[in-house]
XYZ file of N, CA and C in Angstrom:
330
model
N -43.814 17.114 -17.673
C -43.136 17.615 -16.496
C -41.667 17.884 -16.840
N -41.153 18.957 -16.310
C -39.794 19.408 -16.584
C -38.812 18.744 -15.621
N -37.940 17.869 -16.145
C -36.918 17.224 -15.306
C -35.866 18.281 -14.973
N -35.520 18.351 -13.703
C -34.606 19.401 -13.264
C -33.395 18.799 -12.570
N -32.237 19.277 -12.941
C -30.988 18.872 -12.315
C -30.937 19.461 -10.906
N -30.515 18.687 -9.895
C -30.389 19.263 -8.554
C -29.482 20.495 -8.583
N -29.863 21.505 -7.808
C -29.165 22.794 -7.828
C -27.673 22.647 -7.550
N -27.300 21.827 -6.569
C -25.872 21.732 -6.229
C -25.052 21.152 -7.384
N -25.649 20.268 -8.181
C -24.934 19.718 -9.336
C -24.786 20.761 -10.445
N -25.841 21.531 -10.674
C -25.763 22.571 -11.690
C -24.745 23.643 -11.302
N -24.725 24.017 -10.038
C -23.758 25.005 -9.548
C -22.339 24.483 -9.765
N -22.100 23.237 -9.398
C -20.771 22.629 -9.589
C -20.371 22.634 -11.055
N -21.309 22.278 -11.916
C -21.017 22.223 -13.351
C -20.686 23.607 -13.901
N -21.417 24.629 -13.475
C -21.152 25.989 -13.948
C -19.776 26.481 -13.493
N -19.421 26.199 -12.260
C -18.111 26.610 -11.750
C -17.002 25.879 -12.492
N -17.178 24.585 -12.708
C -16.163 23.824 -13.461
C -16.033 24.322 -14.893
N -17.156 24.691 -15.511
C -17.112 25.213 -16.883
C -16.335 26.521 -16.936
N -16.537 27.394 -15.948
C -15.791 28.658 -15.905
C -14.298 28.384 -15.757
N -13.955 27.457 -14.886
C -12.548 27.127 -14.667
C -11.938 26.477 -15.897
N -12.683 25.614 -16.574
C -12.185 24.968 -17.796
C -11.964 25.987 -18.913
N -12.709 27.096 -18.860
C -12.566 28.158 -19.860
C -11.462 29.142 -19.477
N -10.716 28.820 -18.417
C -9.616 29.680 -18.004
C -10.029 30.783 -17.051
N -11.231 30.682 -16.519
C -11.736 31.710 -15.615
C -11.819 31.216 -14.183
N -12.748 31.791 -13.461
C -12.876 31.551 -12.035
C -14.355 31.470 -11.688
N -14.698 30.589 -10.780
C -16.068 30.502 -10.296
C -16.084 30.238 -8.809
N -17.080 30.806 -8.121
C -17.183 30.569 -6.686
C -18.627 30.709 -6.219
N -18.919 30.039 -5.117
C -20.232 30.127 -4.490
C -20.203 31.303 -3.522
N -21.136 32.221 -3.680
C -21.280 33.367 -2.779
C -22.230 33.000 -1.642
N -23.301 32.283 -1.987
C -24.281 31.831 -0.993
C -24.805 30.467 -1.408
N -24.794 29.530 -0.461
C -25.372 28.215 -0.713
C -26.864 28.273 -0.466
N -27.596 27.648 -1.377
C -29.039 27.563 -1.242
C -29.469 26.150 -0.927
N -30.721 25.869 -1.177
C -31.265 24.533 -0.943
C -30.589 23.565 -1.905
N -30.083 22.473 -1.378
C -29.244 21.532 -2.124
C -29.872 21.014 -3.414
N -31.120 20.622 -3.370
C -31.724 20.003 -4.550
C -32.644 20.929 -5.337
N -33.502 21.652 -4.642
C -34.533 22.426 -5.336
C -34.296 23.930 -5.313
N -33.147 24.367 -4.837
C -32.881 25.801 -4.780
C -32.784 26.429 -6.153
N -33.095 27.706 -6.219
C -32.927 28.444 -7.468
C -31.516 29.031 -7.499
N -31.110 29.506 -8.669
C -29.734 29.963 -8.844
C -29.722 31.368 -9.439
N -28.936 32.243 -8.838
C -28.639 33.558 -9.390
C -27.161 33.516 -9.771
N -26.886 33.777 -11.025
C -25.512 33.733 -11.531
C -25.042 35.155 -11.794
N -23.947 35.542 -11.151
C -23.315 36.834 -11.406
C -22.184 36.580 -12.396
N -22.292 37.180 -13.565
C -21.282 37.001 -14.611
C -20.406 38.237 -14.695
N -19.099 38.004 -14.733
C -18.118 39.088 -14.808
C -17.096 38.775 -15.895
N -16.466 39.812 -16.394
C -15.322 39.666 -17.292
C -14.193 40.498 -16.706
N -13.140 39.808 -16.248
C -12.015 40.461 -15.580
C -12.472 41.295 -14.380
N -13.433 40.749 -13.623
C -13.911 41.414 -12.424
C -14.781 42.631 -12.655
N -15.202 42.854 -13.902
C -15.986 44.051 -14.252
C -17.252 43.673 -15.015
N -18.058 44.699 -15.248
C -19.254 44.574 -16.079
C -20.193 43.483 -15.582
N -20.562 43.538 -14.314
C -21.414 42.526 -13.711
C -22.800 42.454 -14.330
N -23.267 41.237 -14.503
C -24.627 40.959 -14.946
C -25.172 39.854 -14.064
N -26.391 40.040 -13.567
C -27.045 39.021 -12.743
C -28.109 38.339 -13.589
N -28.022 37.014 -13.680
C -28.977 36.226 -14.446
C -29.720 35.278 -13.524
N -31.025 35.181 -13.771
C -31.882 34.247 -13.055
C -32.797 33.587 -14.072
N -33.267 32.404 -13.758
C -34.232 31.748 -14.642
C -35.615 32.301 -14.340
N -36.270 32.763 -15.387
C -37.610 33.332 -15.254
C -38.594 32.507 -16.070
N -39.815 32.355 -15.542
C -40.841 31.609 -16.290
C -41.158 32.293 -17.616
N -41.345 31.472 -18.654
C -41.678 31.962 -19.986
C -43.140 31.618 -20.298
N -43.668 32.211 -21.335
C -45.060 31.980 -21.725
C -45.345 30.511 -22.038
N -44.345 29.781 -22.542
C -44.562 28.379 -22.898
C -44.366 27.423 -21.714
N -44.170 27.977 -20.516
C -44.018 27.145 -19.319
C -42.582 26.779 -18.985
N -41.641 27.093 -19.870
C -40.231 26.817 -19.594
C -39.656 27.944 -18.742
N -38.425 27.765 -18.334
C -37.725 28.794 -17.560
C -36.424 29.104 -18.287
N -36.220 30.368 -18.633
C -35.037 30.774 -19.395
C -34.195 31.750 -18.577
N -32.868 31.693 -18.794
C -31.970 32.647 -18.141
C -32.299 34.046 -18.646
N -32.508 34.955 -17.708
C -32.866 36.334 -18.018
C -31.995 37.263 -17.181
N -31.486 38.295 -17.816
C -30.671 39.270 -17.092
C -31.596 40.132 -16.240
N -31.425 40.045 -14.924
C -32.288 40.793 -14.016
C -31.646 42.098 -13.547
N -30.325 42.235 -13.710
C -29.647 43.479 -13.293
C -28.287 43.564 -13.977
N -27.947 44.768 -14.412
C -26.620 45.050 -14.986
C -25.916 46.072 -14.120
N -24.619 45.902 -13.993
C -23.817 46.853 -13.228
C -23.605 48.114 -14.062
N -23.926 49.248 -13.483
C -23.701 50.538 -14.140
C -22.415 51.124 -13.576
N -21.527 51.555 -14.430
C -20.238 52.094 -13.982
C -20.423 53.280 -13.036
N -21.430 54.086 -13.269
C -21.650 55.265 -12.435
C -22.121 54.906 -11.028
N -22.722 53.718 -10.865
C -23.249 53.316 -9.560
C -23.114 51.804 -9.386
N -21.882 51.343 -9.233
C -21.659 49.896 -9.101
C -22.172 49.374 -7.766
N -22.343 50.241 -6.789
C -22.862 49.818 -5.488
C -24.291 49.277 -5.617
N -25.086 49.856 -6.507
C -26.472 49.416 -6.692
C -26.524 47.955 -7.142
N -25.557 47.543 -7.949
C -25.512 46.150 -8.410
C -25.244 45.210 -7.233
N -24.245 45.534 -6.429
C -23.925 44.715 -5.254
C -25.097 44.659 -4.288
N -25.753 45.780 -4.092
C -26.910 45.818 -3.200
C -28.052 44.958 -3.727
N -28.240 44.952 -5.046
C -29.279 44.106 -5.657
C -29.007 42.626 -5.362
N -27.770 42.203 -5.583
C -27.402 40.805 -5.354
C -27.589 40.451 -3.878
N -27.166 41.311 -2.984
C -27.339 41.058 -1.550
C -28.815 41.009 -1.162
N -29.606 41.900 -1.728
C -31.034 41.924 -1.430
C -31.715 40.636 -1.895
N -31.373 40.195 -3.111
C -31.940 38.939 -3.632
C -31.546 37.766 -2.739
N -30.303 37.733 -2.302
C -29.836 36.652 -1.426
C -30.601 36.668 -0.111
N -30.890 37.845 0.410
C -31.609 37.954 1.665
C -33.089 37.614 1.548
N -33.646 37.735 0.352
C -35.070 37.470 0.140
C -35.395 35.984 0.073
N -34.429 35.173 -0.299
C -34.710 33.761 -0.567
C -33.608 32.887 0.029
N -33.874 32.235 1.169
C -32.846 31.398 1.789
C -32.504 30.149 0.958
N -33.348 29.806 -0.011
C -33.080 28.653 -0.872
C -32.234 29.012 -2.093
N -31.954 30.299 -2.276
C -31.250 30.794 -3.453
C -29.745 30.543 -3.379
N -29.200 29.984 -4.451
C -27.753 29.886 -4.634
C -27.313 31.146 -5.362
N -26.246 31.766 -4.900
C -25.644 32.894 -5.613
C -24.233 32.470 -5.967
N -23.947 32.456 -7.270
C -22.602 32.081 -7.715
C -22.051 33.183 -8.607
N -20.740 33.255 -8.637
C -20.051 34.243 -9.463
C -19.153 33.500 -10.437
N -19.256 33.855 -11.711
C -18.416 33.280 -12.753
C -17.696 34.425 -13.454
N -16.382 34.368 -13.487
C -15.576 35.425 -14.088
C -14.701 34.800 -15.166
N -15.057 35.065 -16.405
C -14.320 34.513 -17.543
C -14.671 35.329 -18.788
N -13.965 35.080 -19.867
C -14.290 35.746 -21.124
C -15.630 35.223 -21.641
N -16.459 36.119 -22.122
C -17.776 35.779 -22.671
C -18.554 34.808 -21.764
N -18.804 35.175 -20.525
C -19.409 34.247 -19.566
C -20.837 33.820 -19.896
N -21.575 34.606 -20.686
C -22.948 34.212 -21.036
C -22.996 32.860 -21.742
N -21.930 32.513 -22.437
C -21.915 31.221 -23.133
C -22.023 30.057 -22.161
N -21.606 30.255 -20.900
C -21.654 29.187 -19.913
C -23.085 28.837 -19.521
N -24.001 29.783 -19.708
C -25.408 29.505 -19.402
C -26.237 29.390 -20.690
N -25.536 29.284 -21.814
C -26.218 29.031 -23.081
C -26.778 30.257 -23.771
N -26.256 31.425 -23.429
C -26.701 32.666 -24.069
C -25.560 33.181 -24.934
N -25.843 33.437 -26.176
C -24.828 33.961 -27.081
C -23.677 32.996 -27.314
N -23.978 31.700 -27.267
C -22.938 30.671 -27.383
C -22.312 30.594 -28.728
């Protein structure tokens, strides 16, 4: 069985990690305190948005996967995607982390 950190603790840790790296983190939408899922919006200097969510893998684990990238030609589509995901799942936490190389905060490209 996969031991899971309560969502509110993981969200707090991610925001603190962004701040410790000289960046900024904030909660966009609060989800279910313990068992909620998390959508992380990663930015660098307020640009180049990437939305990451944990997706089930073939081996039964859940890995951070980029579900949407902001396209410069249509940045509205990225915002609409994040809003749509938030509206689909009331248990979903949506957080934004803005720092240099933000993927390292979720263990990607560290």
